Structure formats: structure tokens, C-alpha cells
Coordinates of C-alpha atoms in Angstrom, one line a residue:
M1 CA 8.9 23.7 0.0
T2 CA 8.5 23.3 3.6
A3 CA 5.1 22.2 5.5
S4 CA 3.1 24.6 6.8
T5 CA 3.1 25.2 10.8
S6 CA 0.4 27.3 11.1
H7 CA -3.2 25.8 12.0
D8 CA -3.8 25.6 8.3
F9 CA -3.5 22.3 6.6
N10 CA -1.1 21.3 3.8
Q11 CA -3.3 21.8 0.7
P12 CA -2.1 19.9 -2.7
L13 CA -1.0 22.4 -5.6
G14 CA -4.2 23.2 -7.3
G15 CA -4.1 22.6 -11.0
N16 CA -5.6 26.2 -11.6
E17 CA -2.4 28.1 -10.0
M18 CA 0.1 25.7 -11.5
P19 CA -0.4 23.7 -14.8
R20 CA -0.6 20.0 -13.9
F21 CA 2.4 19.2 -15.9
G22 CA 4.5 21.8 -13.7
G23 CA 5.2 22.3 -9.9
P24 CA 6.8 19.7 -7.5
A25 CA 7.0 16.4 -8.5
T26 CA 5.8 15.1 -4.8
M27 CA 2.5 13.3 -4.0
M28 CA -0.3 15.1 -5.1
R29 CA 2.0 18.1 -5.5
L30 CA 2.1 18.2 -1.4
P31 CA 4.4 20.4 0.4
T32 CA 7.6 18.1 1.6
Q33 CA 9.3 18.0 4.9
A34 CA 12.0 16.0 6.4
D35 CA 10.0 14.0 8.9
A36 CA 6.8 13.4 10.2
R37 CA 6.9 16.3 12.9
G38 CA 3.2 17.7 12.9
L39 CA 2.0 15.5 10.6
D40 CA -1.1 13.4 10.7
V41 CA -0.5 11.4 7.4
A42 CA 3.4 11.3 5.9
F43 CA 3.7 9.6 2.2
V44 CA 6.6 7.7 2.0
G45 CA 8.7 6.5 -0.9
I46 CA 10.5 3.1 -0.6
P47 CA 12.6 2.8 -4.1
M48 CA 13.3 -0.5 -3.6
D49 CA 13.2 -3.9 -6.0
I50 CA 16.0 -6.3 -4.9
G51 CA 13.4 -8.3 -3.5
T52 CA 11.9 -9.0 -6.4
S53 CA 11.8 -12.7 -8.2
N54 CA 10.8 -11.8 -11.8
R55 CA 10.9 -8.6 -13.6
P56 CA 12.7 -5.7 -11.7
G57 CA 11.7 -2.0 -12.1
T58 CA 9.9 -1.3 -8.7
R59 CA 12.7 1.5 -7.3
F60 CA 11.4 3.6 -10.0
G61 CA 7.7 3.0 -8.6
P62 CA 7.6 5.6 -6.1
R63 CA 8.8 8.2 -8.5
Q64 CA 6.4 7.7 -11.3
I65 CA 3.5 7.3 -9.1
R66 CA 4.1 10.9 -7.1
D67 CA 4.1 12.3 -10.8
E68 CA 1.2 10.6 -12.2
S69 CA -0.5 11.5 -8.9
R70 CA -0.9 15.4 -10.4
M71 CA -4.2 15.1 -11.7
L72 CA -5.6 14.0 -8.1
R73 CA -7.9 17.0 -6.6
P74 CA -8.2 17.6 -2.7
F75 CA -11.9 16.0 -2.5
N76 CA -13.7 12.6 -3.5
M77 CA -16.6 12.6 -5.0
A78 CA -18.0 9.7 -4.7
T79 CA -17.2 9.1 -0.9
R80 CA -17.4 13.2 -0.2
A81 CA -14.0 12.8 1.9
A82 CA -12.4 16.0 2.5
P83 CA -8.6 14.7 3.5
F84 CA -7.2 17.7 3.2
Q85 CA -9.9 19.4 5.3
S86 CA -8.8 17.2 8.2
L87 CA -5.8 16.2 8.4
Q88 CA -2.4 17.5 8.1
I89 CA -0.5 15.6 5.2
A90 CA 2.8 16.0 3.8
D91 CA 5.3 14.0 1.4
I92 CA 8.2 13.1 3.6
G93 CA 10.4 11.8 0.7
D94 CA 12.2 8.4 0.0
V95 CA 13.4 5.8 2.6
P96 CA 17.4 5.5 1.6
I97 CA 18.0 1.9 1.2
N98 CA 20.8 -0.2 0.5
T99 CA 20.7 -1.2 -3.1
F100 CA 23.1 -3.6 -2.9
D101 CA 21.8 -5.3 0.5
L102 CA 18.4 -6.3 1.0
K103 CA 18.8 -7.5 4.4
K104 CA 20.8 -4.1 5.3
S105 CA 17.7 -2.3 3.5
V106 CA 15.1 -4.0 5.7
E107 CA 16.8 -3.2 8.7
I108 CA 17.0 0.5 7.7
I109 CA 13.0 0.8 6.7
E110 CA 12.5 -0.9 10.4
R111 CA 14.6 2.4 12.0
H112 CA 12.8 4.5 9.4
Y113 CA 9.7 4.0 10.5
D114 CA 10.4 3.6 14.1
G115 CA 10.9 7.4 13.5
I116 CA 7.9 7.9 11.7
L117 CA 5.7 6.3 14.3
A118 CA 7.5 8.1 16.9
H119 CA 4.9 10.8 16.2
P120 CA 1.1 10.3 16.1
C121 CA 1.3 9.8 12.2
V122 CA -0.3 7.4 9.5
P123 CA 2.3 6.5 6.9
L124 CA 1.4 5.6 3.4
T125 CA 3.8 3.7 1.7
L126 CA 4.6 4.6 -2.1
G127 CA 6.4 1.2 -3.4
G128 CA 8.7 -0.3 -4.0
D129 CA 8.7 -4.6 -3.6
H130 CA 6.6 -6.3 -1.2
T131 CA 9.7 -7.0 0.8
L132 CA 9.1 -3.8 2.5
T133 CA 5.7 -4.8 4.1
L134 CA 7.9 -7.0 6.7
P135 CA 10.0 -4.1 8.3
I136 CA 6.9 -1.8 8.4
L137 CA 4.8 -4.4 10.1
R138 CA 7.7 -4.8 12.8
A139 CA 7.6 -1.1 13.4
M140 CA 3.6 -0.9 13.5
A141 CA 3.8 -4.2 16.0
K142 CA 6.0 -2.4 18.6
K143 CA 3.7 0.7 18.4
H144 CA 0.2 -0.9 17.9
G145 CA 1.1 -4.5 18.9
P146 CA -0.1 -7.6 16.6
V147 CA -2.2 -5.2 13.9
G148 CA -5.3 -6.7 11.6
L149 CA -4.4 -7.0 8.0
I150 CA -5.6 -6.1 4.8
H151 CA -3.5 -7.4 2.1
V152 CA -4.7 -7.4 -1.9
D153 CA -2.6 -9.4 -4.0
A154 CA -2.8 -12.0 -6.7
H155 CA 0.0 -13.9 -4.3
A156 CA 0.0 -15.0 -1.0
D157 CA 3.7 -14.1 0.0
V158 CA 3.7 -16.7 2.6
N159 CA 6.2 -18.8 1.2
D160 CA 8.6 -20.2 3.6
Q161 CA 12.0 -19.4 1.5
M162 CA 13.0 -18.0 -1.5
F163 CA 16.1 -19.4 -3.1
G164 CA 17.0 -20.3 0.3
E165 CA 16.6 -16.7 1.6
K166 CA 13.9 -16.0 4.5
I167 CA 13.3 -12.3 3.3
A168 CA 12.1 -11.7 0.0
H169 CA 8.9 -10.3 -1.7
G170 CA 7.0 -13.6 -1.5
T171 CA 7.8 -14.2 2.1
P172 CA 6.7 -11.1 4.6
F173 CA 3.2 -12.8 5.6
R174 CA 4.7 -15.6 6.7
R175 CA 7.3 -13.8 8.5
A176 CA 5.1 -11.4 10.1
V177 CA 2.8 -14.6 11.5
E178 CA 5.9 -16.2 13.0
E179 CA 6.9 -12.9 14.7
G180 CA 3.8 -12.3 16.0
L181 CA 3.4 -8.6 14.1
I182 CA -0.3 -9.6 12.8
D183 CA -3.2 -10.8 14.5
P184 CA -4.1 -13.9 12.1
Q185 CA -7.5 -14.1 13.3
R186 CA -8.0 -10.5 12.0
T187 CA -6.4 -11.4 8.9
V188 CA -7.9 -11.0 5.3
Q189 CA -6.2 -11.6 1.8
I190 CA -8.2 -10.8 -1.2
G191 CA -7.5 -11.7 -4.9
L192 CA -5.3 -15.1 -4.7
R193 CA -4.9 -16.4 -8.1
G194 CA -2.6 -18.4 -10.5
T195 CA -0.8 -21.3 -10.7
G196 CA 1.2 -22.7 -7.6
Y197 CA 3.8 -25.2 -6.6
A198 CA 1.0 -27.0 -4.5
A199 CA -2.8 -27.5 -5.1
D200 CA -2.6 -26.2 -1.1
E201 CA -0.7 -23.4 -1.5
F202 CA -3.2 -20.8 -0.4
D203 CA -4.3 -23.3 2.4
W204 CA -1.5 -22.0 4.9
G205 CA -2.9 -18.5 5.5
R206 CA -6.6 -20.5 6.1
D207 CA -5.0 -23.0 8.4
Q208 CA -3.4 -19.4 10.6
G209 CA -6.9 -18.4 10.7
F210 CA -6.7 -16.3 7.6
M211 CA -9.9 -15.0 6.0
V212 CA -8.6 -15.6 2.1
V213 CA -10.8 -14.8 -0.7
P214 CA -9.4 -15.8 -3.9
A215 CA -10.0 -14.0 -7.4
E216 CA -12.2 -16.6 -8.9
A217 CA -14.7 -15.7 -5.5
C218 CA -14.9 -11.6 -7.2
W219 CA -15.6 -12.3 -10.7
H220 CA -18.7 -10.9 -12.1
K221 CA -19.8 -9.6 -8.5
S222 CA -19.7 -6.3 -6.2
L223 CA -17.1 -6.8 -3.3
T224 CA -19.2 -4.6 -1.4
P225 CA -21.4 -7.4 0.5
L226 CA -17.7 -9.3 1.1
M227 CA -16.3 -5.9 2.8
A228 CA -19.0 -6.0 5.0
E229 CA -17.3 -9.5 6.2
V230 CA -14.1 -8.0 6.1
R231 CA -15.2 -5.1 8.7
A232 CA -17.0 -7.8 10.7
K233 CA -14.2 -10.1 10.7
L234 CA -11.2 -7.3 11.6
G235 CA -13.8 -5.5 13.9
S236 CA -11.9 -2.7 16.4
G237 CA -8.6 -2.4 16.8
P238 CA -5.4 -1.5 14.4
V239 CA -5.7 -2.6 11.1
Y240 CA -3.0 -2.4 8.2
F241 CA -3.6 -1.8 4.6
S242 CA -1.3 -3.6 2.3
Y243 CA -2.6 -3.3 -1.7
D244 CA -0.2 -5.3 -4.5
I245 CA -1.1 -3.3 -7.7
D246 CA -0.8 -7.3 -9.1
S247 CA -4.2 -7.9 -7.5
L248 CA -5.6 -6.0 -10.5
D249 CA -6.0 -7.6 -13.9
P250 CA -2.8 -6.9 -16.1
A251 CA -5.3 -5.3 -18.8
Y252 CA -5.5 -2.8 -16.1
A253 CA -2.1 -2.4 -14.5
P254 CA 0.4 -4.1 -16.7
G255 CA 3.6 -2.4 -15.0
T256 CA 4.4 -4.8 -12.5
G257 CA 6.8 -7.9 -12.0
T258 CA 4.8 -10.8 -11.4
V259 CA 1.7 -10.8 -13.9
E260 CA -1.3 -13.0 -13.4
I261 CA -4.4 -13.5 -15.3
G262 CA -7.8 -13.6 -14.2
G263 CA -7.5 -10.3 -11.4
L264 CA -9.8 -8.1 -9.9
T265 CA -11.2 -4.7 -11.5
I266 CA -10.6 -1.1 -11.1
P267 CA -14.2 -0.8 -9.7
Q268 CA -13.9 -3.6 -7.1
A269 CA -10.4 -2.3 -6.2
L270 CA -12.3 0.8 -5.0
E271 CA -14.9 -1.1 -3.3
I272 CA -12.3 -2.9 -1.6
I273 CA -10.7 0.3 -0.3
R274 CA -13.9 2.6 0.5
G275 CA -15.1 -0.8 2.2
A276 CA -12.4 -0.5 4.9
Y277 CA -13.9 2.8 5.6
G278 CA -14.9 2.9 9.9
L279 CA -12.2 0.4 10.5
E280 CA -9.1 1.6 12.4
I281 CA -6.3 2.2 9.6
V282 CA -2.8 2.7 11.1
G283 CA -0.7 2.6 8.0
G284 CA -1.0 1.5 4.2
D285 CA 1.3 0.6 1.4
L286 CA 0.7 0.4 -2.4
V287 CA 3.5 -2.1 -3.7
E288 CA 5.2 -3.6 -7.1
V289 CA 4.5 -0.8 -9.7
S290 CA 7.2 -1.2 -12.0
P291 CA 7.1 1.5 -14.5
P292 CA 9.4 0.1 -17.3
Y293 CA 6.8 -2.6 -17.9
D294 CA 4.1 0.1 -18.6
P295 CA 5.2 2.5 -21.1
H296 CA 2.1 4.7 -20.9
G297 CA 2.4 5.2 -17.2
Q298 CA -1.4 3.9 -16.1
T299 CA -0.2 1.3 -14.0
A300 CA 1.1 4.3 -12.1
V301 CA -1.9 6.6 -12.3
V302 CA -4.0 3.8 -10.9
A303 CA -1.9 3.3 -7.5
A304 CA -1.6 7.2 -7.2
N305 CA -5.6 7.0 -7.2
L306 CA -5.6 3.9 -4.6
L307 CA -3.5 5.6 -2.5
F308 CA -5.7 8.6 -2.6
E309 CA -8.4 6.4 -1.7
M310 CA -6.9 5.1 1.1
L311 CA -5.9 8.6 2.7
C312 CA -9.9 8.9 2.2
I313 CA -10.7 6.0 4.6
L314 CA -8.1 7.2 7.5
P315 CA -9.7 7.8 10.7
G316 CA -10.4 11.5 11.4
V317 CA -11.4 12.2 7.6
I318 CA -14.6 14.2 7.5
R319 CA -17.2 13.6 4.6
R320 CA -18.7 16.8 3.1

């Protein structure tokens, strides 16, 4: 299918028009088109796992997230958000990465997002390993300057190197600070936990100006008050949202490469994303879904729903 050129907004294919297990295997069974022309929002896949350090398989993430998005309906019943009555949205397919060369893939991704951002379009990315956020932020910074960042993850991803390499899925936010792609004073990391190579490992971000919220600080409580603090810290100006599925406890999302116990709950994930409503979100990603490690597909179901929640908080989305 091709996205409509009329003034009507694209709509997900409804379950009463085609059984949920049929129809196009696109995000929310939306129409597709070749590029971001005429779109307010584009769903984009990056099928990549060559930046991973443990279990691979995130190259299959975008395909399964799309498949498991088939149950999503166009209205958010909790927030009353109506994105498909507000914005023109389509699935523009996958970035053609070079699966044999990580550095070349990073260059390909940056060029691809330069093309997307040449239009007044917000990309929402289906990953793919977390390396992909670095080239996206490089493209974002060309358009917006240094952006604010909400980074939800079990890991800080601020390693200086991994096996001597400066670019991998554990290094993107160190590089983003060094390259001036993000504003450290408008950066928040939520959900960090697990073991480390040094006791002060999470302090690097704090030293740069990040607000760092470890998972233990989130246990047994609502994160709605936290998100009021986050909104105050980020204030006005463009914000990028990077959500690693391993921020969730593996009880909810086992299909990922670097699992850590003691993570966030699904209600907390919803509170975090919904709590970013009102910020100037200019893009977002959902990364590190590895379908081979979740034979039931529940991780991809969660990921698809969190991407829908990101869609619902974008500027311009009306609430009925």
C-alpha cells in the first residue's frame, strides 16, 4: 500500500476489516511509503545486532515488533490520545545497513536519518541494538542542535570503549556527550542497575550533569512524581527519547541481549513515557528486542505498545 496523498490521515488497518492475523506486516498495519515525504511521523526499522556484546538477535527485532503490533488500536484509552486523527503517519521500512561492517552501518544510518529529517517528520525507530542511537543523534543535532535526552535503560551505555572499539552498543552516550549531540544538563537516565566494572561506574553521567535514577530508586513506587522532576529538568527545547527494552525486568521482557534482574515494571514504563507528555519530543527509539530469546513474543508485544505510547505523546497529538 502507498500512503494517502489526500487530506485524510492514514489509519491502521482495523480488526473488523481484516483479521488481526492477516493484512500487511507493518507497524500497526499502517500504509507504507518509500520516504518521509508528507509525513508528520515515520516508523523506521533498523535490523542490526552487530554492535551487541552478548546475545545477538536484535536484527530480527523490527520485524517481530511490527508483527506483534497488530493488536494495537488507534486510540489510547488511558490518555485519550488520538494520534491518527492528528498526524500523518506511515511505516517507511528499514534502513539498509551493512551487516558485515558496524562503522559503515553507522554512516548509513546517519545518512538515512538526514533524509528523514530533511522533512518536518518525527522518526520513531524500531531496533536493533543500541549502537543505532548514536548516528540518529548525529542527524538530530544537525537539525536541532544538542538535544535533551530521556534514556531508559538497565545500562548507562557510557563506556569509553568495548574491546578497543569506540562505537558499540555500550558506548553511544559517551560519544554523544563528546560530540556535543546532547545537552548533559538536559539528560536523564532511568533504570540503571546490575553489576559493574567499578563502583562509581554510573557517576560518569552525574559528573557531566545527567540526572541519574537507578532502578532501586524506582522500586515499589509510582514514577509519576519522578516524571514531574524530569519535565522540569528538560524544560523547553527538543528532546530525544531512547528506550532500551532491558530497562524492564526480564520477567516482563526476557527477549533481549544483556538482561539484568530488578528492573522496571510495565506500569512504570507507561508512567515514564506518558510523563513526558508536553515535552518537545523530536524522535524516539525502542531498542534491544531480541526475538530468539523470547519464543512467546511477549517482549515484542511490550515494545510495540511502548512505541505506540511514544507516538501518543508527540507534539500535535490531540486528546479527545
